[in-house]
mmCIF file with all atom_site columns, C-alpha atoms in Angstrom:
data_model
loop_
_atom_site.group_PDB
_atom_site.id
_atom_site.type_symbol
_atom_site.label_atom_id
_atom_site.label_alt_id
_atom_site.label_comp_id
_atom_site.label_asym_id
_atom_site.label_entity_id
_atom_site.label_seq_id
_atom_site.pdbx_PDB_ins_code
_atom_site.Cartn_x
_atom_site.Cartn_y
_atom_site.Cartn_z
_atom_site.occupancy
_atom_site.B_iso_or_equiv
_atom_site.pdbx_formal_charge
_atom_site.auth_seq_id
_atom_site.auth_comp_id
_atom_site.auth_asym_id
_atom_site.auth_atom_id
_atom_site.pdbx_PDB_model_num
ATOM 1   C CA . UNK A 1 1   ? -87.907 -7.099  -34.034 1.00 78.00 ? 10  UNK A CA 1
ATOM 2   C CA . UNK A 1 2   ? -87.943 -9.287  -37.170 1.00 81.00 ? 11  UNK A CA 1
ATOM 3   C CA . UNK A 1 3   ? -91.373 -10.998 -36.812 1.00 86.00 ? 12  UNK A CA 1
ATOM 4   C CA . UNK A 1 4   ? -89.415 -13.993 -37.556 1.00 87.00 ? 13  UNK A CA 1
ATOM 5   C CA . UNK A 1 5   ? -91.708 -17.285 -36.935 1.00 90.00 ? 14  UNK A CA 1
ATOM 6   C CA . UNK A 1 6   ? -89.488 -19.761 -34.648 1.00 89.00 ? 15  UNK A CA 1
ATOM 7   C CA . UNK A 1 7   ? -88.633 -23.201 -36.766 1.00 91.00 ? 16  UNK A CA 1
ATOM 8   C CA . UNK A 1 8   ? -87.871 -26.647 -35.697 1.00 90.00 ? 17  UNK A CA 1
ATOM 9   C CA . UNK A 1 9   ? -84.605 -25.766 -37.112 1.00 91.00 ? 18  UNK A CA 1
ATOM 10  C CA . UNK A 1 10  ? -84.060 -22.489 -35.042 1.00 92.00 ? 19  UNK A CA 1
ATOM 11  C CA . UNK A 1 11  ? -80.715 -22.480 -32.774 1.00 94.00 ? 20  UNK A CA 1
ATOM 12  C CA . UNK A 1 12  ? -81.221 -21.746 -28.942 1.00 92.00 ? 21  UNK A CA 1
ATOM 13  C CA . UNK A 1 13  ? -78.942 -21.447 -26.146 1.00 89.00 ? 22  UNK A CA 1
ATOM 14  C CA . UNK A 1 14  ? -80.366 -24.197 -23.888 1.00 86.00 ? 23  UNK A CA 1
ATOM 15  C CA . UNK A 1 15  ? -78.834 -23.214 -20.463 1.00 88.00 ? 24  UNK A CA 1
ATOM 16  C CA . UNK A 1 16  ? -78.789 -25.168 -17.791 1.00 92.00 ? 25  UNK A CA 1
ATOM 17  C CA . UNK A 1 17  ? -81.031 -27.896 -19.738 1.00 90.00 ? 26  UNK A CA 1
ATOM 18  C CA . UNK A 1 18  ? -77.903 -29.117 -20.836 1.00 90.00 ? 27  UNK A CA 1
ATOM 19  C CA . UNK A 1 19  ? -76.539 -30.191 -17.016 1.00 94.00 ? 28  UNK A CA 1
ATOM 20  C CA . UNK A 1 20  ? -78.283 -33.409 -18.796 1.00 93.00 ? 29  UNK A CA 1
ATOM 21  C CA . UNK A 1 21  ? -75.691 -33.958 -20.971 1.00 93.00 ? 30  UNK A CA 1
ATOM 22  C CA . UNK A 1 22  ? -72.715 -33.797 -18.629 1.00 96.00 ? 31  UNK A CA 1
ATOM 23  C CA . UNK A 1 23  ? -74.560 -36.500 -16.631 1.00 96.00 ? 32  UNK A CA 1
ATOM 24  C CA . UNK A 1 24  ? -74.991 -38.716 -19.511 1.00 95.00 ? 33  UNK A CA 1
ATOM 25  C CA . UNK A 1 25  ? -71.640 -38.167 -20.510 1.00 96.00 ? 34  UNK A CA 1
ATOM 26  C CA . UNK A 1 26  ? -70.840 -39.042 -16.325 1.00 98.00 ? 35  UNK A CA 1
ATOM 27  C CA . UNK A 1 27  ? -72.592 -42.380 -16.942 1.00 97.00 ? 36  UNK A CA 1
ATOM 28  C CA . UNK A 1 28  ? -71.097 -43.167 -19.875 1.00 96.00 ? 37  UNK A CA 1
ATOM 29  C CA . UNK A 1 29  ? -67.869 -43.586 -18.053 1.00 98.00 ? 38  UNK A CA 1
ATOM 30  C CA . UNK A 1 30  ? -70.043 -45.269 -15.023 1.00 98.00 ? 39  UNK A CA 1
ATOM 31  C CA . UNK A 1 31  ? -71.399 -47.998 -17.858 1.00 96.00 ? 40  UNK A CA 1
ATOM 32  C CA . UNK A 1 32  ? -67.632 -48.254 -19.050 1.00 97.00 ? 41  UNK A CA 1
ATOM 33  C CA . UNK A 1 33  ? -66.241 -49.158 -15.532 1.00 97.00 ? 42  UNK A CA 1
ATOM 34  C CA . UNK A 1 34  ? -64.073 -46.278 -15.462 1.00 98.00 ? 43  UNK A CA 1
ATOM 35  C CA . UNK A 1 35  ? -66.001 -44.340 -12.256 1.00 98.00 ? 44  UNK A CA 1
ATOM 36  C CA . UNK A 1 36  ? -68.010 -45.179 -9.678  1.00 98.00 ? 45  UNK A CA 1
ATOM 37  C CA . UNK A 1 37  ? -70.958 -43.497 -8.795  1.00 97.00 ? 46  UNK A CA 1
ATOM 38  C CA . UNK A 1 38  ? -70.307 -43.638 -4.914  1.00 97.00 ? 47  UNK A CA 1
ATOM 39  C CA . UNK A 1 39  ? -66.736 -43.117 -4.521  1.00 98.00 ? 48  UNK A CA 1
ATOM 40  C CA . UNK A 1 40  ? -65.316 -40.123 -3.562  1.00 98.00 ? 49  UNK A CA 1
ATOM 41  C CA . UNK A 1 41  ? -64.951 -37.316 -6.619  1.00 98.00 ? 50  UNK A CA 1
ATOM 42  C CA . UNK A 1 42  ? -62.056 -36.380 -5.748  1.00 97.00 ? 51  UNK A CA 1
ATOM 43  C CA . UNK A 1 43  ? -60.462 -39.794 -6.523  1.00 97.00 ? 52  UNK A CA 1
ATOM 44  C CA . UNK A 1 44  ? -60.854 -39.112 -10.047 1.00 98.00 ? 53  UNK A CA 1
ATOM 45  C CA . UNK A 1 45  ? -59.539 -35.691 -9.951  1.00 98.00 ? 54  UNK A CA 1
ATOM 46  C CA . UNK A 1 46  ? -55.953 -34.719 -10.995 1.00 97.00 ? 55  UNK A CA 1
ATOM 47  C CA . UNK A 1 47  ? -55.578 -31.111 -11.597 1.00 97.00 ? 56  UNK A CA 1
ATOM 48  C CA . UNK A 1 48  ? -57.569 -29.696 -8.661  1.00 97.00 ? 57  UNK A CA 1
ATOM 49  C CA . UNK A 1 49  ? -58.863 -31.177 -5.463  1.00 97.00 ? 58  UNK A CA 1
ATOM 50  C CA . UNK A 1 50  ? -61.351 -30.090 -3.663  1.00 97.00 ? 59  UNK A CA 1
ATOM 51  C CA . UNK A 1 51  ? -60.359 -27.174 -0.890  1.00 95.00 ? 60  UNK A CA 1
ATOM 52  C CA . UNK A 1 52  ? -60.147 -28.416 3.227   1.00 93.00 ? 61  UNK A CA 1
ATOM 53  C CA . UNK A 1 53  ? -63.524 -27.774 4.661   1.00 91.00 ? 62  UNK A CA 1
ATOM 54  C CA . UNK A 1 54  ? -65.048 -28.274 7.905   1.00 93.00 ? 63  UNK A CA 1
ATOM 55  C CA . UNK A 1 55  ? -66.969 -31.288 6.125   1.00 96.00 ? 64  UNK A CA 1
ATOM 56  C CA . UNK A 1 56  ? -65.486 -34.624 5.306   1.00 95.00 ? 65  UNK A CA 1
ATOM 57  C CA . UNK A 1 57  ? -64.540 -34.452 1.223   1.00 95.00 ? 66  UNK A CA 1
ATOM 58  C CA . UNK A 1 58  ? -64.772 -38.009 0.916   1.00 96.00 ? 67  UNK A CA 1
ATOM 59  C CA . UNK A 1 59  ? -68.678 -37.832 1.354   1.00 97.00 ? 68  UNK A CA 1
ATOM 60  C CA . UNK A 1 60  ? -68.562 -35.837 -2.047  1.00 98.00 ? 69  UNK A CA 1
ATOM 61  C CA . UNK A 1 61  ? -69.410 -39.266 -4.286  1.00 98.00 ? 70  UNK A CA 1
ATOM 62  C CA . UNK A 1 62  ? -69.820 -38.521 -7.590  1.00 98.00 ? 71  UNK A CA 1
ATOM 63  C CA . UNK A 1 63  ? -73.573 -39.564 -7.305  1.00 98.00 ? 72  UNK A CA 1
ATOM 64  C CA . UNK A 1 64  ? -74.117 -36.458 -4.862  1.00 98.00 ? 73  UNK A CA 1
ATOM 65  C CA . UNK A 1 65  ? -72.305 -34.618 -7.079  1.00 98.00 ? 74  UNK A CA 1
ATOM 66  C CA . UNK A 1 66  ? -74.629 -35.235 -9.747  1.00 98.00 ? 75  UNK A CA 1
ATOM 67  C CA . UNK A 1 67  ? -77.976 -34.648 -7.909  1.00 97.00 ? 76  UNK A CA 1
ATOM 68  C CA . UNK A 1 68  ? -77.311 -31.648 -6.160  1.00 98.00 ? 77  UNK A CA 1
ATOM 69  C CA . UNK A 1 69  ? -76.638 -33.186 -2.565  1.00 97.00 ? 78  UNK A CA 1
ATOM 70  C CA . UNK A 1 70  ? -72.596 -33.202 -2.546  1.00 97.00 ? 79  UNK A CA 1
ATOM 71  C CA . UNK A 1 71  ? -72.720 -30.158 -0.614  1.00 96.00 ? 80  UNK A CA 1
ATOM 72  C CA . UNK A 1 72  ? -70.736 -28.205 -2.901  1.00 96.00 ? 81  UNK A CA 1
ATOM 73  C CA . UNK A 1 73  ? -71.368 -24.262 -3.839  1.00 94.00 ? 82  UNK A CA 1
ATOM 74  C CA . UNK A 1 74  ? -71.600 -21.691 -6.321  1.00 92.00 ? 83  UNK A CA 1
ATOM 75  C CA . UNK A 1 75  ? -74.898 -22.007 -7.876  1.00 92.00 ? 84  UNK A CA 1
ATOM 76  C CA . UNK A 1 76  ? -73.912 -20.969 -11.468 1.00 89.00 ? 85  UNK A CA 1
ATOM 77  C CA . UNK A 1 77  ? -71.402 -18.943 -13.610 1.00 89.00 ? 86  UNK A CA 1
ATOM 78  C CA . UNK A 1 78  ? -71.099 -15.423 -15.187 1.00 86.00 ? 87  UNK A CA 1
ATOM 79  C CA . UNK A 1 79  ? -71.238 -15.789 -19.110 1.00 86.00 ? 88  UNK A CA 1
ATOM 80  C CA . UNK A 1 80  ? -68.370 -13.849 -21.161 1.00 87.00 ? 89  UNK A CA 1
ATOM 81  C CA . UNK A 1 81  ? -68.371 -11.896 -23.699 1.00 86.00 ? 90  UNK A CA 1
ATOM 82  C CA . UNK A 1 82  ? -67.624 -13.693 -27.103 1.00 87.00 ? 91  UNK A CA 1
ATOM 83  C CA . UNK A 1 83  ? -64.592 -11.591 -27.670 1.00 83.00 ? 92  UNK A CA 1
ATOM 84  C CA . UNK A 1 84  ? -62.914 -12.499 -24.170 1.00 82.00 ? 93  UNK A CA 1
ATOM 85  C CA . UNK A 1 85  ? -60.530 -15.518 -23.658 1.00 87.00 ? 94  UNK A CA 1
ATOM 86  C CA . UNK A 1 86  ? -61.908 -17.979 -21.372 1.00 89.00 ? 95  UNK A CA 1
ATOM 87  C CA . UNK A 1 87  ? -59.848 -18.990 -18.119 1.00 91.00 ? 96  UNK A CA 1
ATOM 88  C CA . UNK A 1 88  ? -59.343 -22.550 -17.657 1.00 93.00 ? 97  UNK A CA 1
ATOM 89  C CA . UNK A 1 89  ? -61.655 -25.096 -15.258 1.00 94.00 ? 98  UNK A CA 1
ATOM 90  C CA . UNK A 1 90  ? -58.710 -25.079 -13.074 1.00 95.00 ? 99  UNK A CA 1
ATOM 91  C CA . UNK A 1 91  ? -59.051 -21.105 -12.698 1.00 93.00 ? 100 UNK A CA 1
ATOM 92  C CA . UNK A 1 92  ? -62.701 -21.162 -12.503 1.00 93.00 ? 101 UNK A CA 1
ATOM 93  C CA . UNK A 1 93  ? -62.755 -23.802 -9.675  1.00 95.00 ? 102 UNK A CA 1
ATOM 94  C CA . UNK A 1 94  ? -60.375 -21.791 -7.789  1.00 95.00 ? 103 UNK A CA 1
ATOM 95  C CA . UNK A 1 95  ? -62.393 -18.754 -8.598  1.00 91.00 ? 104 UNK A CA 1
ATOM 96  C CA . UNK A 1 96  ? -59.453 -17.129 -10.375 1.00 83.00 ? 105 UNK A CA 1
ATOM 97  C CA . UNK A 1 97  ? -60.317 -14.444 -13.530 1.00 64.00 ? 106 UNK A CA 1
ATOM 98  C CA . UNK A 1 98  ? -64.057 -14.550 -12.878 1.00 68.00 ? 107 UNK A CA 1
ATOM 99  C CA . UNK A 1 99  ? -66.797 -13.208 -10.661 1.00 74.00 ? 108 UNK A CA 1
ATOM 100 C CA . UNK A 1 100 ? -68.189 -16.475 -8.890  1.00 80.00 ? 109 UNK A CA 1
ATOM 101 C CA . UNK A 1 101 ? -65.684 -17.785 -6.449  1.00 87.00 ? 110 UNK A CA 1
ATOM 102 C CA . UNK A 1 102 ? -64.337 -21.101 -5.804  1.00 93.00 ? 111 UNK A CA 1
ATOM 103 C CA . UNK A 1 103 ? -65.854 -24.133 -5.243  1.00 96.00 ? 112 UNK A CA 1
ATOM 104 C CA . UNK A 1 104 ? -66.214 -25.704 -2.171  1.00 95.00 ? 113 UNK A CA 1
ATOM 105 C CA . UNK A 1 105 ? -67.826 -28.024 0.601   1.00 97.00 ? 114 UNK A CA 1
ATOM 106 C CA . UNK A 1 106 ? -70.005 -25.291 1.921   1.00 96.00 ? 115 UNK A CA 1
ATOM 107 C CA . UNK A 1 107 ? -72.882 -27.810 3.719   1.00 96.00 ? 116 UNK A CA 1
ATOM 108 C CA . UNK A 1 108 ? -72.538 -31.206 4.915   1.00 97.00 ? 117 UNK A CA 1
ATOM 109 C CA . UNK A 1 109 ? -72.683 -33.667 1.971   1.00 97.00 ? 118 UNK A CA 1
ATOM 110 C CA . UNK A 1 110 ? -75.861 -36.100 1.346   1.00 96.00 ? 119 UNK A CA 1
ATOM 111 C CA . UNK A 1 111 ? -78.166 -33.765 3.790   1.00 96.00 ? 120 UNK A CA 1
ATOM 112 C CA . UNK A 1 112 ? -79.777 -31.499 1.395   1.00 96.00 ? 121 UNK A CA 1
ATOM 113 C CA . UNK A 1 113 ? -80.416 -30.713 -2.152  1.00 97.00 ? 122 UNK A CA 1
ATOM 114 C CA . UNK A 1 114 ? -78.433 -27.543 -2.519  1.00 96.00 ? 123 UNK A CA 1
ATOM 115 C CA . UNK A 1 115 ? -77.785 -26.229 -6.513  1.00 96.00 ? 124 UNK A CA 1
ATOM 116 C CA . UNK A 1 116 ? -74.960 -26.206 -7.690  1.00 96.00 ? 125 UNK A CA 1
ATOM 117 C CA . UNK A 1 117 ? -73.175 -25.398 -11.103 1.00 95.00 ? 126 UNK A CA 1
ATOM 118 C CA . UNK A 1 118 ? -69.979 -25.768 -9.146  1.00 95.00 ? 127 UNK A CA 1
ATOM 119 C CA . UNK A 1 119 ? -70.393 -29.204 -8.420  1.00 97.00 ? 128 UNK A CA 1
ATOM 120 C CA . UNK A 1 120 ? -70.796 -29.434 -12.432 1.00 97.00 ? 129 UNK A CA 1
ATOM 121 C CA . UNK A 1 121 ? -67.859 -27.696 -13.002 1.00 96.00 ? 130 UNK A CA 1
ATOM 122 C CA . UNK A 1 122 ? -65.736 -30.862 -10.718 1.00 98.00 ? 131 UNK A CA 1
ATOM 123 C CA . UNK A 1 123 ? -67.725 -33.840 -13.128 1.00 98.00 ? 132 UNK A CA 1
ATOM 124 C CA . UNK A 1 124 ? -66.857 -31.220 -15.961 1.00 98.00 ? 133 UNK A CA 1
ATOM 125 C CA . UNK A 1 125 ? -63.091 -31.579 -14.644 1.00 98.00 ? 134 UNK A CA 1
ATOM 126 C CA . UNK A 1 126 ? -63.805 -35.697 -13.498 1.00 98.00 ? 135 UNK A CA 1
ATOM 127 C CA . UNK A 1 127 ? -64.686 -36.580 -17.153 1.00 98.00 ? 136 UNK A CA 1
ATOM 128 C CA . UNK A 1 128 ? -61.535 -34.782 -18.806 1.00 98.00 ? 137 UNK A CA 1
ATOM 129 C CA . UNK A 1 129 ? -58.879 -35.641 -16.024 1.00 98.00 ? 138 UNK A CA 1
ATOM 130 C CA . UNK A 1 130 ? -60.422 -40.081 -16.626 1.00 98.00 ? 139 UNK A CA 1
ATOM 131 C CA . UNK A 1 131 ? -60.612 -39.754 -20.390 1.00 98.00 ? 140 UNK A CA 1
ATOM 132 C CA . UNK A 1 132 ? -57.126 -37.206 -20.634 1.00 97.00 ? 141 UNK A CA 1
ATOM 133 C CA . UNK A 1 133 ? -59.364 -35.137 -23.561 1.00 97.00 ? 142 UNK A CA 1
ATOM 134 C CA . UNK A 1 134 ? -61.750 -32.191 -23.213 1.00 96.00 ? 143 UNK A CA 1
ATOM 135 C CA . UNK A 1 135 ? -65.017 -32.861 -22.294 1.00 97.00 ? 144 UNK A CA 1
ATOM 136 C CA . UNK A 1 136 ? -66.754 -31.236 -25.347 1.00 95.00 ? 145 UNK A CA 1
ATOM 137 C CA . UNK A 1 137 ? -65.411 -33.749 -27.498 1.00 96.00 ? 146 UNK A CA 1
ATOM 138 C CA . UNK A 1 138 ? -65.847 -36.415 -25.322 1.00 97.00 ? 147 UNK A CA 1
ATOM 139 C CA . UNK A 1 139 ? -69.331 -35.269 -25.552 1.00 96.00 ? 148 UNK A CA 1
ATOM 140 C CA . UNK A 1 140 ? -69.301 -35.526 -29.391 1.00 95.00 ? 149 UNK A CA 1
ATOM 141 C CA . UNK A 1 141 ? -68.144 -38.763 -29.943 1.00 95.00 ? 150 UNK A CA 1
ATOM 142 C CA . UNK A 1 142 ? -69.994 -40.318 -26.816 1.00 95.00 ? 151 UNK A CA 1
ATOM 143 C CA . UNK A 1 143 ? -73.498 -38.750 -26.853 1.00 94.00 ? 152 UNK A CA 1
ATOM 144 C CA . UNK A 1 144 ? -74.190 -36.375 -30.022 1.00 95.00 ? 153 UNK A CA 1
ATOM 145 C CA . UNK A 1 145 ? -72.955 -38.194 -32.512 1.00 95.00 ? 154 UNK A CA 1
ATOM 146 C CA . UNK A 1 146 ? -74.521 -41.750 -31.630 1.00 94.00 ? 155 UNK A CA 1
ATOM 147 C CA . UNK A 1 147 ? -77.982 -39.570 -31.446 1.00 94.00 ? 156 UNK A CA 1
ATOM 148 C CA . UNK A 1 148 ? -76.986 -37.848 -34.749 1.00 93.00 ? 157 UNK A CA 1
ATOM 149 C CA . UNK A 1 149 ? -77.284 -34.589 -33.211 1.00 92.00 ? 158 UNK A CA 1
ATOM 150 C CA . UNK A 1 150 ? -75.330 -32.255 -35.706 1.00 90.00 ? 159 UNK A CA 1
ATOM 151 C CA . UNK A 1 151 ? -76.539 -28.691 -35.270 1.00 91.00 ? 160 UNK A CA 1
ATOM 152 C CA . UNK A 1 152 ? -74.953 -27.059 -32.272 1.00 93.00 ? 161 UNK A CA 1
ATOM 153 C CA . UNK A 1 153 ? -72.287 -26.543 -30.569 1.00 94.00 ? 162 UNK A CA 1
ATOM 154 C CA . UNK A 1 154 ? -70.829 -25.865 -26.887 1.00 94.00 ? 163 UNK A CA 1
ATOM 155 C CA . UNK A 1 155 ? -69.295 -22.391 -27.704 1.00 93.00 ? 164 UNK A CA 1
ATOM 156 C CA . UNK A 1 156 ? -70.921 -19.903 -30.226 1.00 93.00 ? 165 UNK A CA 1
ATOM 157 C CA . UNK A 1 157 ? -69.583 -19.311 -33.861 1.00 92.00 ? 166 UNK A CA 1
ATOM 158 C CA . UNK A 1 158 ? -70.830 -17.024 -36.595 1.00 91.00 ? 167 UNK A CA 1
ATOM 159 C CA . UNK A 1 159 ? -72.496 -19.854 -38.270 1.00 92.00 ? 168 UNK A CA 1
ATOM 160 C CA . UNK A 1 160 ? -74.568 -20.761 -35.048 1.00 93.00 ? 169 UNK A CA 1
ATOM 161 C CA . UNK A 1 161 ? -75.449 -17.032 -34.302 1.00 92.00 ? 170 UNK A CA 1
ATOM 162 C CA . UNK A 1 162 ? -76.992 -16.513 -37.763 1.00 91.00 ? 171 UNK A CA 1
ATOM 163 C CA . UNK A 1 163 ? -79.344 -19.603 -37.362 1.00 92.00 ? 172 UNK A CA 1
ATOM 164 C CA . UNK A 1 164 ? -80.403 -18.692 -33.688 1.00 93.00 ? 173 UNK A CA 1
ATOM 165 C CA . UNK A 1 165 ? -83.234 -17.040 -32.245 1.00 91.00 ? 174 UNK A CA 1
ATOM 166 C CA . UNK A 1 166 ? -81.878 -13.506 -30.001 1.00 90.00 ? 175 UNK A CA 1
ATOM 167 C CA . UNK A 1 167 ? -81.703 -13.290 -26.606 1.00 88.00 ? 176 UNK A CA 1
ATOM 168 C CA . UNK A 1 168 ? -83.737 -10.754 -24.820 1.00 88.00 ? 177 UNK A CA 1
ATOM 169 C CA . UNK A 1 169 ? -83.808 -10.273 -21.166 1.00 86.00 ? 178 UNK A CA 1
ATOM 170 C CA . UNK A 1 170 ? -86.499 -9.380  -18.496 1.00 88.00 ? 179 UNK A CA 1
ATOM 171 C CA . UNK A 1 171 ? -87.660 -5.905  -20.006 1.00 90.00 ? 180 UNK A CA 1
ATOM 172 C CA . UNK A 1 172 ? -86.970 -6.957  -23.697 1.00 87.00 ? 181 UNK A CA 1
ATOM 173 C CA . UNK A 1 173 ? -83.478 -5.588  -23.959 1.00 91.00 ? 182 UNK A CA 1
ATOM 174 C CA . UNK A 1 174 ? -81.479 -7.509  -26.526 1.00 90.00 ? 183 UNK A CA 1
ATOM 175 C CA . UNK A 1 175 ? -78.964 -9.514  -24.842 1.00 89.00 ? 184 UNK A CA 1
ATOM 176 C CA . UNK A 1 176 ? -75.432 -10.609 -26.619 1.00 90.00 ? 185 UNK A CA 1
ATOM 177 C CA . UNK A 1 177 ? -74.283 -13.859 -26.799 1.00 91.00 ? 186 UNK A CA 1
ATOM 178 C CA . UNK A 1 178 ? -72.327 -15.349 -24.311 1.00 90.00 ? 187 UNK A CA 1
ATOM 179 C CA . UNK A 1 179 ? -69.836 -17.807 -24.211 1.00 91.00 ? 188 UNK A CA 1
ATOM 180 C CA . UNK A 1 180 ? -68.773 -19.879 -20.559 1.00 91.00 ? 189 UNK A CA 1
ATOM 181 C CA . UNK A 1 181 ? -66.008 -21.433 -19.799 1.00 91.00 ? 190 UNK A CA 1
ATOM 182 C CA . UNK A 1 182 ? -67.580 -24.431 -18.271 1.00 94.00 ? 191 UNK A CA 1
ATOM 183 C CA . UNK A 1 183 ? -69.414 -26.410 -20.953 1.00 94.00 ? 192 UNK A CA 1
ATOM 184 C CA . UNK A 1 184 ? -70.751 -28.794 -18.299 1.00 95.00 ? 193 UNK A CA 1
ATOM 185 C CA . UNK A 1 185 ? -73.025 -26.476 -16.411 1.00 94.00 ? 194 UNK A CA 1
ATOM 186 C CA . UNK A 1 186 ? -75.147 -26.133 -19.746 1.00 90.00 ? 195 UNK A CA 1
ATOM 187 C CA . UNK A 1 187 ? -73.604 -24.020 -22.817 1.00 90.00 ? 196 UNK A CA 1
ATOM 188 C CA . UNK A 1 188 ? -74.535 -26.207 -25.553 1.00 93.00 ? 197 UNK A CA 1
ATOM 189 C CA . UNK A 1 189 ? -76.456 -24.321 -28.993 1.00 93.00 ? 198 UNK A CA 1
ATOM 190 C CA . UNK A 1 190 ? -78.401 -26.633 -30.786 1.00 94.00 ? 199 UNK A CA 1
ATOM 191 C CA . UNK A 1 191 ? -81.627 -26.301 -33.144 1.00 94.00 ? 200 UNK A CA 1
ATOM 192 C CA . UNK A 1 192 ? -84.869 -27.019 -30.900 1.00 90.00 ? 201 UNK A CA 1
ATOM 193 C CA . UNK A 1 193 ? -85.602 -30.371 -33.033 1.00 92.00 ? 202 UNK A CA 1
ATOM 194 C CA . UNK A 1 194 ? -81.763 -31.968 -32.346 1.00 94.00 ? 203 UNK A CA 1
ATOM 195 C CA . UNK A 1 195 ? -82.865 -30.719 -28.528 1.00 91.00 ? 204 UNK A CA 1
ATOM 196 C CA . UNK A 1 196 ? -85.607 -32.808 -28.723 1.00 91.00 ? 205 UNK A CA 1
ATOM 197 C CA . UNK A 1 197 ? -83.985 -35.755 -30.580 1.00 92.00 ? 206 UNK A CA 1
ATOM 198 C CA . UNK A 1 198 ? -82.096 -35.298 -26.927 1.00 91.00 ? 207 UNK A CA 1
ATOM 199 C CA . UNK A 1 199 ? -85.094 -35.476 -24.781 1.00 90.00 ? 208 UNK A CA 1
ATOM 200 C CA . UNK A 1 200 ? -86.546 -38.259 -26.537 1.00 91.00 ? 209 UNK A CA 1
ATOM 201 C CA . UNK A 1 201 ? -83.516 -40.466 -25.922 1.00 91.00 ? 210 UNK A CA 1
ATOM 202 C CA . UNK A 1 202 ? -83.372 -39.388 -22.651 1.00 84.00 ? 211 UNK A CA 1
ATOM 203 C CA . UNK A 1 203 ? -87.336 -40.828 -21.738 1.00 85.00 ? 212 UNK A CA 1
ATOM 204 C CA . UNK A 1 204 ? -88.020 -44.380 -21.047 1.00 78.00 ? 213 UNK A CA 1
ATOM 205 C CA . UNK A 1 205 ? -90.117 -45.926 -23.309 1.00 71.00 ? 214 UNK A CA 1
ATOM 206 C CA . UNK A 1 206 ? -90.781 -48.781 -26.363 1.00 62.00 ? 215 UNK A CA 1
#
């Protein structure tokens, strides 16, 4: 509507692009000796376990978690509006006060690649339950901050919205801004160059 050219410093919601940074922040606990990548998730979990199933739970590693194969549902979650309070990961893993049910062992675990935000939402709720602090900040102070990545942030404020592009959906409605109450399954705002600061970390290379 503006004609507005797009900038390296232009803010974008980056969706589920951002899965990337709960698994570095995942690893960073892996590197620190804190969790193993194939035990059980639910060894690490203290405020919610996952649900009786007619799969073994134990199979869930944290490694299957993290690639898609732990078996585990609900491909991703409803965004809210910015003026509604968010429920807790506790609520949204039980599917409580939202639309997307709870999460659970809905295919046996290590036989397929089956998507699944849920199974975000559990390292979302590993990572805070082994570090006893919220995840964004442990995101902060483990990831962002080393790479100097100061422009975003996991849950919109005014001073994001007025440096970020607007949404528009398939037949060029303007969209709102939403906010989700799971961080991990990809809500962080950033400018496109701190995303690719991200990226480039992320590749291999001299």
């Amino acid at each position: 509507e503006t004609r507005a050219p797009m900038l390296p410093e232009t803010v974008f919601h980056h969706g589920s692009a951002g899965k990337t940074l709960t698994a570095w922040a995942v690893m960073r606990l892996v590197e620190a000796g804190r969790v193993e990548l194939d035990a059980p998730i639910d060894r690490y979990l203290k405020r919610w376990h996952l649900p009786p199933s007619g799969f073994d739970t134990s199979q869930v590693t944290v490694r299957r978690a993290l690639s898609h194969t732990g078996g585990l549902d609900v491909a991703g979650y409803t965004g809210y509006s910015l003026r509604r309070p968010l429920p807790s990961i506790v609520a949204v893993l039980d599917g409580a006060n939202q639309l997307d049910g709870a999460v659970q062992v809905a295919s046996l675990p290590g036989s397929a690649y089956r998507y699944s935000g849920g199974g975000y939402a559990v390292l979302q709720l590993l990572v805070e339950d082994v570090t006893g602090e919220p995840f964004a900040s442990f995101v902060e102070r483990e990831i962002l901050a080393p790479l100097h990545l100061s422009s975003g942030a996991f849950r919109w404020t005014p001073t994001l919205k007025a440096r970020a592009a607007t949404p528009y959906g398939f037949w060029s409605d303007r969209l709102p801004y939403y906010d989700f109450a799971v961080p991990a399954i990809g809500s962080y705002a950033c400018s496109v160059q701190d995303f690719a600061r991200f990226v480039a970390a992320a590749v291999p290379g001299p």
